[in-house]
């Protein structure tokens, strides 16, 4: 079975979690997707999983300045880049 990079899991979890919450109008459902992806990514990162939570929290004030989707894509890209750098270095 192919291993999915933690960077892809983290970015898709942020985008997917927000999308699910937005389209279903059920924030807890989006939170489930966000938490699931975060758990998978954190498993790969070991101690580096805090970047995911920080990005989630940081997306909220950023959204007030640039809009919801641009903020989600910005933090997803940032987490993906950080995850790639962390997992590449440890590989």
PDB file of N, CA, C and O in Angstrom, residues 9-19 33-34 37 51-52 55-56 59 69 72 75-77 79-80:
ATOM      1  N   UNK A   9      -1.849  14.995   3.400  1.00  0.00           N
ATOM      2  CA  UNK A   9      -2.923  14.729   4.364  1.00  0.00           C
ATOM      3  C   UNK A   9      -3.274  16.005   5.122  1.00  0.00           C
ATOM      4  O   UNK A   9      -4.450  16.341   5.288  1.00  0.00           O
ATOM      5  N   UNK A  10      -2.268  16.737   5.558  1.00  0.00           N
ATOM      6  CA  UNK A  10      -2.505  17.960   6.328  1.00  0.00           C
ATOM      7  C   UNK A  10      -3.230  19.007   5.489  1.00  0.00           C
ATOM      8  O   UNK A  10      -4.217  19.601   5.931  1.00  0.00           O
ATOM      9  N   UNK A  11      -2.759  19.232   4.278  1.00  0.00           N
ATOM     10  CA  UNK A  11      -3.384  20.236   3.420  1.00  0.00           C
ATOM     11  C   UNK A  11      -4.809  19.843   3.062  1.00  0.00           C
ATOM     12  O   UNK A  11      -5.732  20.670   3.130  1.00  0.00           O
ATOM     13  N   UNK A  12      -5.022  18.584   2.706  1.00  0.00           N
ATOM     14  CA  UNK A  12      -6.380  18.157   2.343  1.00  0.00           C
ATOM     15  C   UNK A  12      -7.303  18.162   3.555  1.00  0.00           C
ATOM     16  O   UNK A  12      -8.506  18.411   3.415  1.00  0.00           O
ATOM     17  N   UNK A  13      -6.775  17.903   4.740  1.00  0.00           N
ATOM     18  CA  UNK A  13      -7.606  17.952   5.947  1.00  0.00           C
ATOM     19  C   UNK A  13      -8.100  19.354   6.257  1.00  0.00           C
ATOM     20  O   UNK A  13      -9.254  19.552   6.629  1.00  0.00           O
ATOM     21  N   UNK A  14      -7.229  20.343   6.072  1.00  0.00           N
ATOM     22  CA  UNK A  14      -7.643  21.735   6.305  1.00  0.00           C
ATOM     23  C   UNK A  14      -8.662  22.189   5.266  1.00  0.00           C
ATOM     24  O   UNK A  14      -9.701  22.750   5.602  1.00  0.00           O
ATOM     25  N   UNK A  15      -8.384  21.917   4.004  1.00  0.00           N
ATOM     26  CA  UNK A  15      -9.305  22.320   2.943  1.00  0.00           C
ATOM     27  C   UNK A  15     -10.598  21.511   3.022  1.00  0.00           C
ATOM     28  O   UNK A  15     -11.702  22.061   2.962  1.00  0.00           O
ATOM     29  N   UNK A  16     -10.466  20.200   3.180  1.00  0.00           N
ATOM     30  CA  UNK A  16     -11.650  19.344   3.247  1.00  0.00           C
ATOM     31  C   UNK A  16     -12.514  19.610   4.460  1.00  0.00           C
ATOM     32  O   UNK A  16     -13.746  19.639   4.365  1.00  0.00           O
ATOM     33  N   UNK A  17     -11.896  19.804   5.606  1.00  0.00           N
ATOM     34  CA  UNK A  17     -12.658  20.102   6.818  1.00  0.00           C
ATOM     35  C   UNK A  17     -13.453  21.378   6.689  1.00  0.00           C
ATOM     36  O   UNK A  17     -14.630  21.440   7.047  1.00  0.00           O
ATOM     37  N   UNK A  18     -12.812  22.407   6.137  1.00  0.00           N
ATOM     38  CA  UNK A  18     -13.529  23.666   5.940  1.00  0.00           C
ATOM     39  C   UNK A  18     -14.645  23.489   4.912  1.00  0.00           C
ATOM     40  O   UNK A  18     -15.768  23.961   5.111  1.00  0.00           O
ATOM     41  N   UNK A  19     -14.338  22.808   3.815  1.00  0.00           N
ATOM     42  CA  UNK A  19     -15.344  22.599   2.772  1.00  0.00           C
ATOM     43  C   UNK A  19     -16.552  21.835   3.281  1.00  0.00           C
ATOM     44  O   UNK A  19     -17.699  22.199   3.000  1.00  0.00           O
ATOM     45  N   UNK A  33     -13.606  15.720  10.119  1.00  0.00           N
ATOM     46  CA  UNK A  33     -12.660  15.553   9.009  1.00  0.00           C
ATOM     47  C   UNK A  33     -11.313  16.198   9.345  1.00  0.00           C
ATOM     48  O   UNK A  33     -10.250  15.616   9.091  1.00  0.00           O
ATOM     49  N   UNK A  34     -11.366  17.373   9.930  1.00  0.00           N
ATOM     50  CA  UNK A  34     -10.153  18.089  10.326  1.00  0.00           C
ATOM     51  C   UNK A  34      -9.355  17.280  11.349  1.00  0.00           C
ATOM     52  O   UNK A  34      -8.145  17.113  11.224  1.00  0.00           O
ATOM     53  N   UNK A  37      -7.782  13.994   9.733  1.00  0.00           N
ATOM     54  CA  UNK A  37      -6.585  14.280   8.941  1.00  0.00           C
ATOM     55  C   UNK A  37      -5.432  14.726   9.838  1.00  0.00           C
ATOM     56  O   UNK A  37      -4.284  14.337   9.628  1.00  0.00           O
ATOM     57  N   UNK A  51       1.937  22.170  14.254  1.00  0.00           N
ATOM     58  CA  UNK A  51       1.785  23.091  13.130  1.00  0.00           C
ATOM     59  C   UNK A  51       0.374  23.033  12.571  1.00  0.00           C
ATOM     60  O   UNK A  51      -0.180  24.046  12.145  1.00  0.00           O
ATOM     61  N   UNK A  52      -0.229  21.876  12.585  1.00  0.00           N
ATOM     62  CA  UNK A  52      -1.584  21.695  12.053  1.00  0.00           C
ATOM     63  C   UNK A  52      -2.593  22.478  12.880  1.00  0.00           C
ATOM     64  O   UNK A  52      -3.428  23.199  12.344  1.00  0.00           O
ATOM     65  N   UNK A  55      -2.090  26.205  12.406  1.00  0.00           N
ATOM     66  CA  UNK A  55      -2.626  26.669  11.126  1.00  0.00           C
ATOM     67  C   UNK A  55      -4.141  26.798  11.185  1.00  0.00           C
ATOM     68  O   UNK A  55      -4.716  27.762  10.684  1.00  0.00           O
ATOM     69  N   UNK A  56      -4.784  25.840  11.811  1.00  0.00           N
ATOM     70  CA  UNK A  56      -6.243  25.899  11.961  1.00  0.00           C
ATOM     71  C   UNK A  56      -6.644  27.148  12.743  1.00  0.00           C
ATOM     72  O   UNK A  56      -7.528  27.898  12.325  1.00  0.00           O
ATOM     73  N   UNK A  59      -5.944  30.391  10.731  1.00  0.00           N
ATOM     74  CA  UNK A  59      -6.765  30.657   9.555  1.00  0.00           C
ATOM     75  C   UNK A  59      -7.950  31.567   9.877  1.00  0.00           C
ATOM     76  O   UNK A  59      -8.419  32.304   9.007  1.00  0.00           O
ATOM     77  N   UNK A  69     -11.883  31.234   1.925  1.00  0.00           N
ATOM     78  CA  UNK A  69     -11.142  30.278   1.097  1.00  0.00           C
ATOM     79  C   UNK A  69      -9.686  30.670   0.898  1.00  0.00           C
ATOM     80  O   UNK A  69      -8.803  29.801   0.981  1.00  0.00           O
ATOM     81  N   UNK A  72      -7.899  29.575   4.027  1.00  0.00           N
ATOM     82  CA  UNK A  72      -7.776  28.117   4.121  1.00  0.00           C
ATOM     83  C   UNK A  72      -6.665  27.622   3.203  1.00  0.00           C
ATOM     84  O   UNK A  72      -5.822  26.811   3.606  1.00  0.00           O
ATOM     85  N   UNK A  75      -3.102  28.688   4.638  1.00  0.00           N
ATOM     86  CA  UNK A  75      -2.578  27.891   5.756  1.00  0.00           C
ATOM     87  C   UNK A  75      -2.371  26.442   5.346  1.00  0.00           C
ATOM     88  O   UNK A  75      -1.438  25.789   5.818  1.00  0.00           O
ATOM     89  N   UNK A  76      -3.208  25.925   4.442  1.00  0.00           N
ATOM     90  CA  UNK A  76      -3.001  24.558   3.957  1.00  0.00           C
ATOM     91  C   UNK A  76      -1.670  24.450   3.226  1.00  0.00           C
ATOM     92  O   UNK A  76      -0.914  23.492   3.418  1.00  0.00           O
ATOM     93  N   UNK A  77      -1.370  25.451   2.398  1.00  0.00           N
ATOM     94  CA  UNK A  77      -0.082  25.458   1.702  1.00  0.00           C
ATOM     95  C   UNK A  77       1.087  25.576   2.661  1.00  0.00           C
ATOM     96  O   UNK A  77       2.115  24.909   2.500  1.00  0.00           O
ATOM     97  N   UNK A  79       1.166  24.628   5.861  1.00  0.00           N
ATOM     98  CA  UNK A  79       1.316  23.371   6.600  1.00  0.00           C
ATOM     99  C   UNK A  79       1.894  22.287   5.703  1.00  0.00           C
ATOM    100  O   UNK A  79       2.741  21.497   6.129  1.00  0.00           O
ATOM    101  N   UNK A  80       1.457  22.245   4.453  1.00  0.00           N
ATOM    102  CA  UNK A  80       2.005  21.255   3.524  1.00  0.00           C
ATOM    103  C   UNK A  80       3.506  21.459   3.339  1.00  0.00           C
ATOM    104  O   UNK A  80       4.281  20.497   3.371  1.00  0.00           O
TER     105      UNK A  80
END
